[in-house]
PDB file of C-alpha atoms in Angstrom:
ATOM      1  CA  UNK A   1     -26.103  28.616  43.418  1.00  0.00           C
ATOM      2  CA  UNK A   2     -23.413  26.449  41.905  1.00  0.00           C
ATOM      3  CA  UNK A   3     -22.374  23.169  42.143  1.00  0.00           C
ATOM      4  CA  UNK A   4     -19.115  22.122  44.307  1.00  0.00           C
ATOM      5  CA  UNK A   5     -17.413  19.103  43.496  1.00  0.00           C
ATOM      6  CA  UNK A   6     -16.468  18.804  47.042  1.00  0.00           C
ATOM      7  CA  UNK A   7     -20.468  19.000  47.892  1.00  0.00           C
ATOM      8  CA  UNK A   8     -22.189  15.785  49.689  1.00  0.00           C
ATOM      9  CA  UNK A   9     -26.063  15.617  49.265  1.00  0.00           C
ATOM     10  CA  UNK A  10     -27.561  17.455  52.288  1.00  0.00           C
ATOM     11  CA  UNK A  11     -29.648  15.033  54.612  1.00  0.00           C
ATOM     12  CA  UNK A  12     -33.879  15.981  54.389  1.00  0.00           C
ATOM     13  CA  UNK A  13     -33.480  15.831  58.349  1.00  0.00           C
ATOM     14  CA  UNK A  14     -30.853  18.531  58.351  1.00  0.00           C
ATOM     15  CA  UNK A  15     -32.789  20.674  55.529  1.00  0.00           C
ATOM     16  CA  UNK A  16     -36.382  20.381  57.706  1.00  0.00           C
ATOM     17  CA  UNK A  17     -34.370  21.449  60.529  1.00  0.00           C
ATOM     18  CA  UNK A  18     -32.946  24.846  58.344  1.00  0.00           C
ATOM     19  CA  UNK A  19     -36.400  25.334  57.198  1.00  0.00           C
ATOM     20  CA  UNK A  20     -37.293  25.595  60.782  1.00  0.00           C
ATOM     21  CA  UNK A  21     -34.454  27.528  61.787  1.00  0.00           C
ATOM     22  CA  UNK A  22     -35.651  29.928  59.441  1.00  0.00           C
ATOM     23  CA  UNK A  23     -39.198  29.981  60.655  1.00  0.00           C
ATOM     24  CA  UNK A  24     -38.864  30.065  64.328  1.00  0.00           C
ATOM     25  CA  UNK A  25     -35.788  32.571  64.245  1.00  0.00           C
ATOM     26  CA  UNK A  26     -33.841  31.023  66.986  1.00  0.00           C
ATOM     27  CA  UNK A  27     -32.148  28.491  67.633  1.00  0.00           C
ATOM     28  CA  UNK A  28     -33.972  27.880  71.007  1.00  0.00           C
ATOM     29  CA  UNK A  29     -37.575  28.244  69.676  1.00  0.00           C
ATOM     30  CA  UNK A  30     -36.706  25.515  66.467  1.00  0.00           C
ATOM     31  CA  UNK A  31     -35.172  23.197  69.245  1.00  0.00           C
ATOM     32  CA  UNK A  32     -38.437  23.478  71.296  1.00  0.00           C
ATOM     33  CA  UNK A  33     -40.456  23.173  68.335  1.00  0.00           C
ATOM     34  CA  UNK A  34     -38.868  19.723  67.164  1.00  0.00           C
ATOM     35  CA  UNK A  35     -38.502  18.621  70.846  1.00  0.00           C
ATOM     36  CA  UNK A  36     -34.888  18.407  70.585  1.00  0.00           C
ATOM     37  CA  UNK A  37     -31.484  19.797  72.349  1.00  0.00           C
ATOM     38  CA  UNK A  38     -30.052  22.983  71.228  1.00  0.00           C
ATOM     39  CA  UNK A  39     -27.246  20.752  70.660  1.00  0.00           C
ATOM     40  CA  UNK A  40     -28.494  18.674  68.296  1.00  0.00           C
ATOM     41  CA  UNK A  41     -29.674  21.920  66.326  1.00  0.00           C
ATOM     42  CA  UNK A  42     -26.009  23.090  66.371  1.00  0.00           C
ATOM     43  CA  UNK A  43     -24.780  20.086  65.127  1.00  0.00           C
ATOM     44  CA  UNK A  44     -26.860  19.238  62.301  1.00  0.00           C
ATOM     45  CA  UNK A  45     -26.693  22.961  61.183  1.00  0.00           C
ATOM     46  CA  UNK A  46     -22.591  22.895  61.235  1.00  0.00           C
ATOM     47  CA  UNK A  47     -22.679  19.458  58.922  1.00  0.00           C
ATOM     48  CA  UNK A  48     -25.210  21.419  56.820  1.00  0.00           C
ATOM     49  CA  UNK A  49     -22.846  24.156  56.080  1.00  0.00           C
ATOM     50  CA  UNK A  50     -20.063  21.450  56.146  1.00  0.00           C
ATOM     51  CA  UNK A  51     -21.392  19.879  53.234  1.00  0.00           C
ATOM     52  CA  UNK A  52     -22.808  23.140  51.624  1.00  0.00           C
ATOM     53  CA  UNK A  53     -19.367  24.824  51.599  1.00  0.00           C
ATOM     54  CA  UNK A  54     -20.974  27.847  52.806  1.00  0.00           C
ATOM     55  CA  UNK A  55     -22.545  29.608  55.966  1.00  0.00           C
ATOM     56  CA  UNK A  56     -26.222  29.871  56.362  1.00  0.00           C
ATOM     57  CA  UNK A  57     -26.610  31.802  59.566  1.00  0.00           C
ATOM     58  CA  UNK A  58     -23.836  34.710  60.712  1.00  0.00           C
ATOM     59  CA  UNK A  59     -25.043  33.431  64.464  1.00  0.00           C
ATOM     60  CA  UNK A  60     -26.521  30.641  65.152  1.00  0.00           C
ATOM     61  CA  UNK A  61     -26.880  31.659  69.160  1.00  0.00           C
ATOM     62  CA  UNK A  62     -29.694  33.824  69.986  1.00  0.00           C
ATOM     63  CA  UNK A  63     -31.767  35.424  66.876  1.00  0.00           C
ATOM     64  CA  UNK A  64     -30.852  33.070  63.844  1.00  0.00           C
ATOM     65  CA  UNK A  65     -29.636  35.379  61.616  1.00  0.00           C
ATOM     66  CA  UNK A  66     -29.034  34.693  57.554  1.00  0.00           C
ATOM     67  CA  UNK A  67     -26.295  35.009  55.349  1.00  0.00           C
ATOM     68  CA  UNK A  68     -26.867  36.544  52.088  1.00  0.00           C
ATOM     69  CA  UNK A  69     -26.069  32.730  50.938  1.00  0.00           C
ATOM     70  CA  UNK A  70     -28.784  30.905  53.768  1.00  0.00           C
ATOM     71  CA  UNK A  71     -31.244  33.692  52.124  1.00  0.00           C
ATOM     72  CA  UNK A  72     -30.627  32.518  48.878  1.00  0.00           C
ATOM     73  CA  UNK A  73     -30.420  28.846  50.139  1.00  0.00           C
ATOM     74  CA  UNK A  74     -33.795  29.745  52.158  1.00  0.00           C
ATOM     75  CA  UNK A  75     -35.513  31.292  48.898  1.00  0.00           C
ATOM     76  CA  UNK A  76     -34.452  28.070  47.125  1.00  0.00           C
ATOM     77  CA  UNK A  77     -36.069  26.023  49.338  1.00  0.00           C
ATOM     78  CA  UNK A  78     -39.209  27.946  49.371  1.00  0.00           C
ATOM     79  CA  UNK A  79     -39.365  27.922  45.401  1.00  0.00           C
ATOM     80  CA  UNK A  80     -39.262  24.219  45.231  1.00  0.00           C
ATOM     81  CA  UNK A  81     -41.743  23.794  48.194  1.00  0.00           C
ATOM     82  CA  UNK A  82     -44.277  25.463  46.084  1.00  0.00           C
ATOM     83  CA  UNK A  83     -43.706  22.741  43.039  1.00  0.00           C
ATOM     84  CA  UNK A  84     -46.304  20.249  42.237  1.00  0.00           C
ATOM     85  CA  UNK A  85     -44.943  16.915  43.358  1.00  0.00           C
ATOM     86  CA  UNK A  86     -47.013  15.147  40.338  1.00  0.00           C
ATOM     87  CA  UNK A  87     -44.619  17.567  37.650  1.00  0.00           C
ATOM     88  CA  UNK A  88     -41.683  16.063  39.418  1.00  0.00           C
ATOM     89  CA  UNK A  89     -42.979  12.330  39.579  1.00  0.00           C
ATOM     90  CA  UNK A  90     -43.650  12.988  35.845  1.00  0.00           C
ATOM     91  CA  UNK A  91     -40.349  14.020  34.738  1.00  0.00           C
ATOM     92  CA  UNK A  92     -38.726  11.539  36.428  1.00  0.00           C
ATOM     93  CA  UNK A  93     -40.207   8.463  35.841  1.00  0.00           C
ATOM     94  CA  UNK A  94     -38.630   6.068  33.585  1.00  0.00           C
ATOM     95  CA  UNK A  95     -39.764   6.312  30.206  1.00  0.00           C
ATOM     96  CA  UNK A  96     -40.121   2.112  28.503  1.00  0.00           C
ATOM     97  CA  UNK A  97     -39.353   2.000  25.025  1.00  0.00           C
ATOM     98  CA  UNK A  98     -40.271  -1.515  23.392  1.00  0.00           C
ATOM     99  CA  UNK A  99     -38.145  -2.244  20.893  1.00  0.00           C
ATOM    100  CA  UNK A 100     -38.769  -5.326  17.819  1.00  0.00           C
ATOM    101  CA  UNK A 101     -35.319  -7.278  17.707  1.00  0.00           C
ATOM    102  CA  UNK A 102     -36.536  -9.573  14.994  1.00  0.00           C
ATOM    103  CA  UNK A 103     -39.579 -10.862  13.370  1.00  0.00           C
ATOM    104  CA  UNK A 104     -39.106 -14.938  13.708  1.00  0.00           C
ATOM    105  CA  UNK A 105     -40.888 -16.788  15.840  1.00  0.00           C
ATOM    106  CA  UNK A 106     -37.987 -18.484  16.513  1.00  0.00           C
ATOM    107  CA  UNK A 107     -36.388 -16.521  18.317  1.00  0.00           C
ATOM    108  CA  UNK A 108     -38.916 -17.277  20.934  1.00  0.00           C
ATOM    109  CA  UNK A 109     -39.106 -21.507  21.508  1.00  0.00           C
TER     110      UNK A 109
END
């Protein structure tokens, strides 16, 4: 997947609903699983597709058929979910460096 300058970050909610849609296989089952209306799922998936800049599903009504881009997105999410969160935390943690700016005790009265 490549970076699009117009792309805004999708929300975790949208990504979660996308994952639920893939797992459920249909809009109706996804809505029932999440306890929301089908309209909510449709709205969030349309918004996610707009943010990403490509379609995830060929047809959201009935069986949820992934587009090739939708399959790649689902595969990427699966790989991301398999990563150990501790590895991410280590890489994201800021590193502190302490530098000595002078040896003079007068600098700190």
